[in-house]
CSV table of C-alpha atoms in Angstrom, one decimal:
chain,number,residue,atom,x,y,z
A,1,UNK,CA,-0.1,-0.1,0.2
A,2,UNK,CA,2.8,2.2,0.3
A,3,UNK,CA,2.7,3.9,-3.2
A,4,UNK,CA,1.8,7.2,-4.0
A,5,UNK,CA,-0.9,5.9,-6.4
A,6,UNK,CA,-1.7,9.3,-7.9
A,7,UNK,CA,1.9,9.0,-9.4
A,8,UNK,CA,1.0,5.4,-10.0
A,9,UNK,CA,-2.2,6.3,-12.2
A,10,UNK,CA,-2.9,8.2,-15.3
A,11,UNK,CA,-6.2,10.4,-14.7
A,12,UNK,CA,-7.8,11.7,-17.8
A,13,UNK,CA,-11.0,13.9,-16.9
A,14,UNK,CA,-14.0,14.2,-19.2
A,15,UNK,CA,-14.6,17.9,-20.5
A,16,UNK,CA,-18.1,18.0,-18.8
A,17,UNK,CA,-20.1,15.7,-16.5
A,18,UNK,CA,-23.4,14.2,-17.2
A,19,UNK,CA,-24.4,14.6,-13.8
A,20,UNK,CA,-26.8,17.2,-14.4
A,21,UNK,CA,-28.4,15.2,-16.8
A,22,UNK,CA,-29.4,12.4,-14.2
A,23,UNK,CA,-32.9,12.0,-12.4
A,24,UNK,CA,-31.3,10.7,-9.0
A,25,UNK,CA,-34.9,10.3,-7.2
A,26,UNK,CA,-36.0,7.8,-10.0
A,27,UNK,CA,-33.1,5.4,-10.8
A,28,UNK,CA,-33.1,1.9,-12.3
A,29,UNK,CA,-30.5,-0.3,-10.6
A,30,UNK,CA,-27.5,-0.8,-12.5
A,31,UNK,CA,-28.2,1.3,-15.9
A,32,UNK,CA,-26.9,4.8,-15.2
A,33,UNK,CA,-23.0,5.1,-14.9
A,34,UNK,CA,-20.7,8.0,-13.6
A,35,UNK,CA,-18.3,9.7,-15.7
A,36,UNK,CA,-15.2,8.0,-15.4
A,37,UNK,CA,-14.2,4.4,-15.4
A,38,UNK,CA,-10.8,3.1,-14.3
A,39,UNK,CA,-8.7,0.5,-16.8
A,40,UNK,CA,-5.8,-1.4,-16.0
A,41,UNK,CA,-4.4,-4.0,-18.5
A,42,UNK,CA,-2.3,-7.4,-18.1
A,43,UNK,CA,0.3,-8.0,-20.7
A,44,UNK,CA,3.7,-9.7,-21.2
A,45,UNK,CA,3.1,-11.1,-17.8
A,46,UNK,CA,2.9,-7.8,-15.8
A,47,UNK,CA,0.3,-5.1,-15.1
A,48,UNK,CA,0.5,-1.9,-16.6
A,49,UNK,CA,-0.3,1.6,-15.5
A,50,UNK,CA,-3.6,2.3,-14.5
A,51,UNK,CA,-5.5,4.8,-15.9
A,52,UNK,CA,-8.7,6.8,-15.0
A,53,UNK,CA,-10.6,8.0,-18.1
A,54,UNK,CA,-13.7,9.2,-19.4
A,55,UNK,CA,-16.5,5.9,-19.3
A,56,UNK,CA,-17.0,5.1,-22.8
A,57,UNK,CA,-17.1,1.9,-25.1
A,58,UNK,CA,-13.9,-0.1,-26.1
A,59,UNK,CA,-12.8,-2.2,-29.0
A,60,UNK,CA,-11.9,-5.9,-28.7
A,61,UNK,CA,-10.9,-8.4,-31.0
A,62,UNK,CA,-13.6,-10.8,-32.4
A,63,UNK,CA,-11.6,-13.7,-31.4
A,64,UNK,CA,-10.7,-12.1,-27.8
A,65,UNK,CA,-10.7,-15.1,-25.3
A,66,UNK,CA,-13.8,-13.7,-23.0
A,67,UNK,CA,-16.1,-14.0,-26.1
A,68,UNK,CA,-15.4,-18.0,-26.6
A,69,UNK,CA,-14.3,-19.6,-23.2
A,70,UNK,CA,-15.8,-17.2,-20.8
A,71,UNK,CA,-12.6,-15.9,-18.5
A,72,UNK,CA,-14.6,-13.2,-16.8
A,73,UNK,CA,-15.1,-12.3,-13.0
A,74,UNK,CA,-16.7,-9.4,-11.2
A,75,UNK,CA,-17.2,-7.9,-7.3
A,76,UNK,CA,-20.3,-5.9,-6.2
A,77,UNK,CA,-19.4,-3.1,-3.6
A,78,UNK,CA,-20.9,0.1,-2.4
A,79,UNK,CA,-20.0,3.5,-1.5
A,80,UNK,CA,-21.8,5.5,1.1
A,81,UNK,CA,-21.9,9.3,1.9
A,82,UNK,CA,-22.4,10.7,5.5
A,83,UNK,CA,-24.0,14.2,6.4
A,84,UNK,CA,-20.4,15.4,6.9
A,85,UNK,CA,-19.7,14.5,3.1
A,86,UNK,CA,-16.9,11.8,3.5
A,87,UNK,CA,-17.4,8.8,1.8
A,88,UNK,CA,-17.2,5.3,3.5
A,89,UNK,CA,-16.5,1.7,1.9
A,90,UNK,CA,-17.9,-1.6,3.8
A,91,UNK,CA,-15.2,-4.2,4.2
A,92,UNK,CA,-13.7,-3.5,0.8
A,93,UNK,CA,-10.7,-6.0,1.6
A,94,UNK,CA,-13.1,-8.8,1.7
A,95,UNK,CA,-14.1,-7.9,-2.0
A,96,UNK,CA,-10.4,-7.4,-2.8
A,97,UNK,CA,-9.8,-10.7,-1.4
A,98,UNK,CA,-12.6,-12.7,-3.0
A,99,UNK,CA,-11.9,-11.3,-6.4
A,100,UNK,CA,-8.4,-12.7,-6.7
A,101,UNK,CA,-9.5,-16.0,-5.4
A,102,UNK,CA,-12.1,-16.0,-8.3
A,103,UNK,CA,-9.0,-14.7,-10.5
A,104,UNK,CA,-7.0,-18.0,-9.3
A,105,UNK,CA,-9.8,-20.4,-10.1
A,106,UNK,CA,-10.6,-19.1,-13.5
A,107,UNK,CA,-6.7,-19.1,-14.2
A,108,UNK,CA,-6.0,-15.3,-14.5
A,109,UNK,CA,-3.8,-13.4,-12.8
A,110,UNK,CA,-4.2,-11.7,-9.5
A,111,UNK,CA,-4.8,-8.0,-9.4
A,112,UNK,CA,-2.4,-6.0,-7.1
A,113,UNK,CA,-3.8,-4.0,-4.3
A,114,UNK,CA,-2.5,-0.8,-5.5
A,115,UNK,CA,-4.8,-1.2,-8.6
A,116,UNK,CA,-8.0,-2.5,-7.0
A,117,UNK,CA,-8.0,-0.8,-3.6
A,118,UNK,CA,-5.7,2.3,-4.1
A,119,UNK,CA,-7.5,2.5,-7.7
A,120,UNK,CA,-10.8,2.3,-6.3
A,121,UNK,CA,-10.6,4.9,-3.6
A,122,UNK,CA,-8.7,7.5,-6.6
A,123,UNK,CA,-12.0,6.8,-8.8
A,124,UNK,CA,-14.2,7.6,-5.8
A,125,UNK,CA,-12.5,11.0,-5.1
A,126,UNK,CA,-13.0,12.1,-8.6
A,127,UNK,CA,-16.7,10.8,-8.6
A,128,UNK,CA,-17.5,11.9,-5.3
A,129,UNK,CA,-20.5,14.0,-6.5
A,130,UNK,CA,-22.3,11.0,-7.7
A,131,UNK,CA,-22.5,9.7,-4.2
A,132,UNK,CA,-25.7,11.3,-2.7
A,133,UNK,CA,-26.3,11.8,1.2
A,134,UNK,CA,-29.2,10.1,2.5
A,135,UNK,CA,-29.9,6.5,3.9
A,136,UNK,CA,-30.6,4.2,0.9
A,137,UNK,CA,-28.4,6.3,-1.4
A,138,UNK,CA,-25.5,4.5,-2.5
A,139,UNK,CA,-22.7,4.4,-5.4
A,140,UNK,CA,-22.5,0.4,-6.5
A,141,UNK,CA,-18.9,-0.3,-7.6
A,142,UNK,CA,-18.7,-2.9,-10.0
A,143,UNK,CA,-14.7,-4.1,-10.4
A,144,UNK,CA,-14.5,-6.9,-13.2
A,145,UNK,CA,-11.7,-8.6,-15.3
A,146,UNK,CA,-12.2,-10.0,-18.7
A,147,UNK,CA,-9.4,-12.2,-20.8
A,148,UNK,CA,-8.9,-10.0,-24.0
A,149,UNK,CA,-6.2,-11.7,-25.6
A,150,UNK,CA,-6.9,-12.9,-29.0
A,151,UNK,CA,-7.2,-16.3,-30.6
A,152,UNK,CA,-9.6,-19.2,-30.5
A,153,UNK,CA,-7.2,-21.9,-29.2
A,154,UNK,CA,-9.0,-23.3,-25.9
A,155,UNK,CA,-6.4,-21.9,-23.3
A,156,UNK,CA,-6.3,-19.1,-21.0
A,157,UNK,CA,-5.5,-15.8,-22.4
A,158,UNK,CA,-2.2,-14.0,-21.7
A,159,UNK,CA,-3.9,-10.6,-21.6
A,160,UNK,CA,-6.4,-9.2,-19.3
A,161,UNK,CA,-8.3,-5.9,-18.5
A,162,UNK,CA,-9.4,-5.0,-15.2
A,163,UNK,CA,-11.9,-2.2,-14.8
A,164,UNK,CA,-13.8,-0.4,-12.5
A,165,UNK,CA,-17.2,1.1,-13.3
A,166,UNK,CA,-19.6,3.1,-10.7
A,167,UNK,CA,-23.4,3.2,-11.0
A,168,UNK,CA,-25.5,5.5,-8.6
A,169,UNK,CA,-28.3,3.5,-7.0
A,170,UNK,CA,-31.3,4.0,-4.6
A,171,UNK,CA,-32.7,1.9,-1.9
A,172,UNK,CA,-33.4,-1.4,-3.7
A,173,UNK,CA,-37.2,-2.7,-3.4
A,174,UNK,CA,-38.1,-6.0,-5.1
A,175,UNK,CA,-41.6,-6.2,-4.0
A,176,UNK,CA,-43.1,-9.4,-2.5
A,177,UNK,CA,-40.6,-12.2,-3.3
A,178,UNK,CA,-42.1,-15.9,-3.8
A,179,UNK,CA,-39.3,-18.5,-4.6
A,180,UNK,CA,-39.5,-21.9,-5.8
A,181,UNK,CA,-37.1,-24.6,-4.6
A,182,UNK,CA,-35.0,-26.3,-7.2
A,183,UNK,CA,-35.4,-29.9,-7.6
A,184,UNK,CA,-33.9,-30.4,-10.8
A,185,UNK,CA,-31.3,-27.5,-11.9
A,186,UNK,CA,-28.5,-26.7,-10.2
A,187,UNK,CA,-26.5,-23.4,-9.8
A,188,UNK,CA,-22.9,-24.8,-9.3
A,189,UNK,CA,-21.1,-28.5,-8.6
A,190,UNK,CA,-18.7,-29.8,-6.3
A,191,UNK,CA,-15.3,-28.9,-8.0
A,192,UNK,CA,-16.9,-26.3,-10.2
A,193,UNK,CA,-16.6,-22.5,-10.1
A,194,UNK,CA,-19.7,-22.1,-7.7
A,195,UNK,CA,-17.6,-20.2,-5.3
A,196,UNK,CA,-16.2,-17.9,-7.8
A,197,UNK,CA,-17.8,-14.7,-8.9
A,198,UNK,CA,-17.4,-15.8,-12.4
A,199,UNK,CA,-19.9,-14.4,-15.2
A,200,UNK,CA,-20.8,-17.8,-16.5
A,201,UNK,CA,-22.4,-18.6,-12.7
A,202,UNK,CA,-24.9,-16.1,-13.5
A,203,UNK,CA,-25.8,-17.0,-17.2
A,204,UNK,CA,-26.3,-20.4,-16.1
A,205,UNK,CA,-29.1,-19.1,-13.5
A,206,UNK,CA,-31.2,-17.4,-16.3
A,207,UNK,CA,-33.0,-20.3,-17.7
A,208,UNK,CA,-34.2,-22.1,-14.6
A,209,UNK,CA,-34.9,-18.6,-13.2
A,210,UNK,CA,-37.0,-17.7,-16.3
A,211,UNK,CA,-39.2,-21.0,-15.9
A,212,UNK,CA,-39.5,-19.8,-12.3
A,213,UNK,CA,-41.0,-16.7,-13.3
A,214,UNK,CA,-43.2,-18.2,-15.7
A,215,UNK,CA,-44.8,-20.0,-12.9
A,216,UNK,CA,-45.1,-16.8,-10.9
A,217,UNK,CA,-42.1,-17.1,-8.9
A,218,UNK,CA,-39.5,-14.3,-8.6
A,219,UNK,CA,-36.4,-16.4,-7.8
A,220,UNK,CA,-35.4,-19.9,-7.4
A,221,UNK,CA,-33.7,-21.3,-4.2
A,222,UNK,CA,-30.9,-23.7,-5.4
A,223,UNK,CA,-30.2,-27.1,-3.8
A,224,UNK,CA,-27.2,-29.4,-4.2
A,225,UNK,CA,-26.5,-30.3,-7.3
A,226,UNK,CA,-26.0,-34.3,-6.4
A,227,UNK,CA,-29.3,-34.8,-4.3
A,228,UNK,CA,-31.2,-31.6,-4.6
A,229,UNK,CA,-32.1,-32.1,-0.4
A,230,UNK,CA,-29.9,-29.3,0.9
A,231,UNK,CA,-30.8,-25.6,0.4
A,232,UNK,CA,-28.2,-23.3,-0.7
A,233,UNK,CA,-28.6,-20.1,-2.2
A,234,UNK,CA,-31.7,-17.8,-3.3
A,235,UNK,CA,-31.4,-16.4,-7.0
A,236,UNK,CA,-28.2,-14.5,-6.9
A,237,UNK,CA,-28.0,-14.1,-3.0
A,238,UNK,CA,-26.9,-16.4,0.2
A,239,UNK,CA,-30.1,-17.5,2.0
A,240,UNK,CA,-31.1,-17.4,5.8
A,241,UNK,CA,-33.9,-19.4,7.4
A,242,UNK,CA,-35.4,-18.7,10.6
A,243,UNK,CA,-36.8,-21.7,12.4
A,244,UNK,CA,-38.6,-20.6,15.9
A,245,UNK,CA,-35.5,-18.1,17.3
A,246,UNK,CA,-32.7,-19.7,15.2
A,247,UNK,CA,-31.4,-18.4,12.0
A,248,UNK,CA,-30.0,-21.2,9.7
A,249,UNK,CA,-27.6,-20.7,6.9
A,250,UNK,CA,-25.6,-23.2,4.6
A,251,UNK,CA,-21.7,-23.1,5.2
A,252,UNK,CA,-19.7,-21.7,2.3
A,253,UNK,CA,-18.3,-24.4,0.3
A,254,UNK,CA,-17.1,-25.0,-3.6
A,255,UNK,CA,-20.8,-24.6,-4.6
A,256,UNK,CA,-21.7,-21.5,-2.3
A,257,UNK,CA,-20.3,-17.8,-2.6
A,258,UNK,CA,-18.3,-16.4,0.3
A,259,UNK,CA,-21.0,-13.5,0.8
A,260,UNK,CA,-19.7,-10.5,2.5
A,261,UNK,CA,-23.4,-9.4,3.3
A,262,UNK,CA,-23.7,-13.0,4.6
A,263,UNK,CA,-20.7,-13.1,7.0
A,264,UNK,CA,-21.4,-9.5,8.4
A,265,UNK,CA,-25.2,-10.6,9.3
A,266,UNK,CA,-23.8,-14.0,11.0
A,267,UNK,CA,-21.6,-11.8,13.1
A,268,UNK,CA,-24.2,-9.2,13.7
A,269,UNK,CA,-26.9,-11.6,14.7
A,270,UNK,CA,-24.4,-13.3,17.3
A,271,UNK,CA,-23.6,-9.6,18.8
A,272,UNK,CA,-27.3,-9.2,19.1
A,273,UNK,CA,-27.9,-12.8,21.1
A,274,UNK,CA,-29.7,-14.6,18.4
A,275,UNK,CA,-28.7,-18.2,18.1
A,276,UNK,CA,-27.1,-18.9,14.4
A,277,UNK,CA,-26.4,-22.4,13.1
A,278,UNK,CA,-24.2,-22.6,10.1
A,279,UNK,CA,-24.9,-26.1,8.7
A,280,UNK,CA,-26.4,-27.6,5.7
A,281,UNK,CA,-30.2,-27.0,5.6
A,282,UNK,CA,-32.3,-29.7,4.3
A,283,UNK,CA,-35.5,-29.3,2.2
A,284,UNK,CA,-37.3,-31.7,4.2
A,285,UNK,CA,-36.7,-29.5,7.1
A,286,UNK,CA,-37.9,-26.5,5.6
A,287,UNK,CA,-41.1,-28.3,4.5
A,288,UNK,CA,-41.6,-29.8,7.8
A,289,UNK,CA,-41.3,-26.2,9.4
A,290,UNK,CA,-43.4,-24.6,7.3
A,291,UNK,CA,-46.2,-27.3,8.1
A,292,UNK,CA,-45.9,-27.1,11.7
A,293,UNK,CA,-45.4,-23.3,12.0
A,294,UNK,CA,-42.0,-23.2,13.2
A,295,UNK,CA,-40.7,-21.6,10.0
A,296,UNK,CA,-40.9,-17.7,10.8
A,297,UNK,CA,-38.8,-16.0,8.0
A,298,UNK,CA,-36.9,-16.6,4.8
A,299,UNK,CA,-34.4,-14.1,3.4
A,300,UNK,CA,-31.6,-13.5,0.9
A,301,UNK,CA,-28.6,-11.5,1.8
A,302,UNK,CA,-26.5,-9.7,-0.7
A,303,UNK,CA,-24.7,-6.1,-1.7
A,304,UNK,CA,-27.3,-4.8,-3.8
A,305,UNK,CA,-30.5,-5.4,-1.7
A,306,UNK,CA,-28.6,-6.2,1.7
A,307,UNK,CA,-31.6,-8.3,2.8
A,308,UNK,CA,-34.5,-9.5,0.8
A,309,UNK,CA,-37.7,-11.1,2.7
A,310,UNK,CA,-39.0,-13.9,1.2
A,311,UNK,CA,-42.8,-14.2,1.8
A,312,UNK,CA,-43.2,-18.1,0.5
A,313,UNK,CA,-41.8,-20.7,-1.4
A,314,UNK,CA,-42.7,-23.5,-3.4
A,315,UNK,CA,-41.8,-27.1,-3.6
A,316,UNK,CA,-42.8,-29.8,-5.9
A,317,UNK,CA,-46.1,-28.2,-6.6
A,318,UNK,CA,-46.9,-27.2,-3.1
A,319,UNK,CA,-46.9,-23.6,-2.0
A,320,UNK,CA,-46.2,-22.4,1.5
A,321,UNK,CA,-46.8,-19.1,2.7
A,322,UNK,CA,-45.0,-17.6,5.4
A,323,UNK,CA,-46.5,-15.9,8.4
A,324,UNK,CA,-46.5,-12.2,8.8
A,325,UNK,CA,-44.5,-11.6,12.2
A,326,UNK,CA,-43.9,-8.6,14.0
A,327,UNK,CA,-40.2,-8.9,15.3
A,328,UNK,CA,-38.6,-9.6,12.1
A,329,UNK,CA,-34.9,-10.8,12.2
A,330,UNK,CA,-34.5,-9.9,8.7
A,331,UNK,CA,-35.6,-6.4,8.8
A,332,UNK,CA,-33.9,-5.6,12.2
A,333,UNK,CA,-30.5,-7.1,11.0
A,334,UNK,CA,-31.0,-5.3,8.0
A,335,UNK,CA,-31.6,-1.8,9.8
A,336,UNK,CA,-28.6,-2.6,12.1
A,337,UNK,CA,-26.2,-3.2,9.2
A,338,UNK,CA,-27.2,-0.3,6.9
A,339,UNK,CA,-26.6,2.0,10.0
A,340,UNK,CA,-23.2,0.9,10.4
A,341,UNK,CA,-22.5,1.2,6.7
A,342,UNK,CA,-24.1,4.8,6.8
A,343,UNK,CA,-22.0,5.5,10.1
A,344,UNK,CA,-24.9,5.9,11.8
A,345,UNK,CA,-24.5,3.7,14.1
A,346,UNK,CA,-21.0,2.6,16.2
A,347,UNK,CA,-19.1,0.2,14.2
A,348,UNK,CA,-17.7,-2.0,16.7
A,349,UNK,CA,-16.4,-4.5,14.0
A,350,UNK,CA,-14.0,-2.1,12.5
A,351,UNK,CA,-15.8,-3.0,8.9
A,352,UNK,CA,-16.1,0.8,7.5
A,353,UNK,CA,-13.3,2.2,5.7
A,354,UNK,CA,-12.9,5.9,4.8
A,355,UNK,CA,-12.1,6.8,1.2
């Protein structure tokens, strides 16, 4: 971290910002991007000098490996602005570590801290006006890397491009979410790339999710690939189940993404005295708990929505509605976590990092 990143990075600013053309009160998630992007290429076995430049399309050779063999990884993060105009990140080192784990699994080069973390802070300083104050307002951060080397031989690329793009976001509301528990399709398999944040994991989910949508469900709860008896993730999020007053969630594995929101909620729940049991959760347990009334809540956990309550689930053509409850763990934990992120509550964990 000791390098002066400003001397290690080229900065080319836009002639005029498009910020005044943006309706910040009516943002669709992930559709509007800020004025600048960070770009850093890997070639000849080394990372080149990063550049922050105007956000714009770029050209790639039609034989670029990303198009043919899917070497592509990404992260999702957020920046928050407090009332004193300071900008904060939430556990950015966790995203950095996970990004490089994904890179290793996809046979891509690790990105240096000076490019990922220092470069991120530098572009956030330039785009500080795009981070709006007020709880619910964030700047969504999308670091990603693609294989740009040319040639259709089935082997890893020798050239890569790392980028960071930024998108202003409002509080994420998805309405009532009903889910279908998968009993055929799988998100990931042992020995596969499920624990990597690889682009192909998400494209593989689209078709089964479309089938669920056609049946009136918004998302799929994925089950293990071999037996379809263990509950694993909800859509693109980690998933929690509240049975009586205990929270259950599956352990991370080769199939399950090590979510930053997930691990934060576990620590927060334990601090609040909530019993948390991290272990494989069986579909049969969920159905039994729904039948006997001990299933109180299901919720997804991830960067975009933070916490996404689920109102009911279907398994093998039977739908189970969850009860309406007063003391929701999901909503309470979401409130406590976002208060830490926006510096409205003391960060007893040391999770927040000032830009």
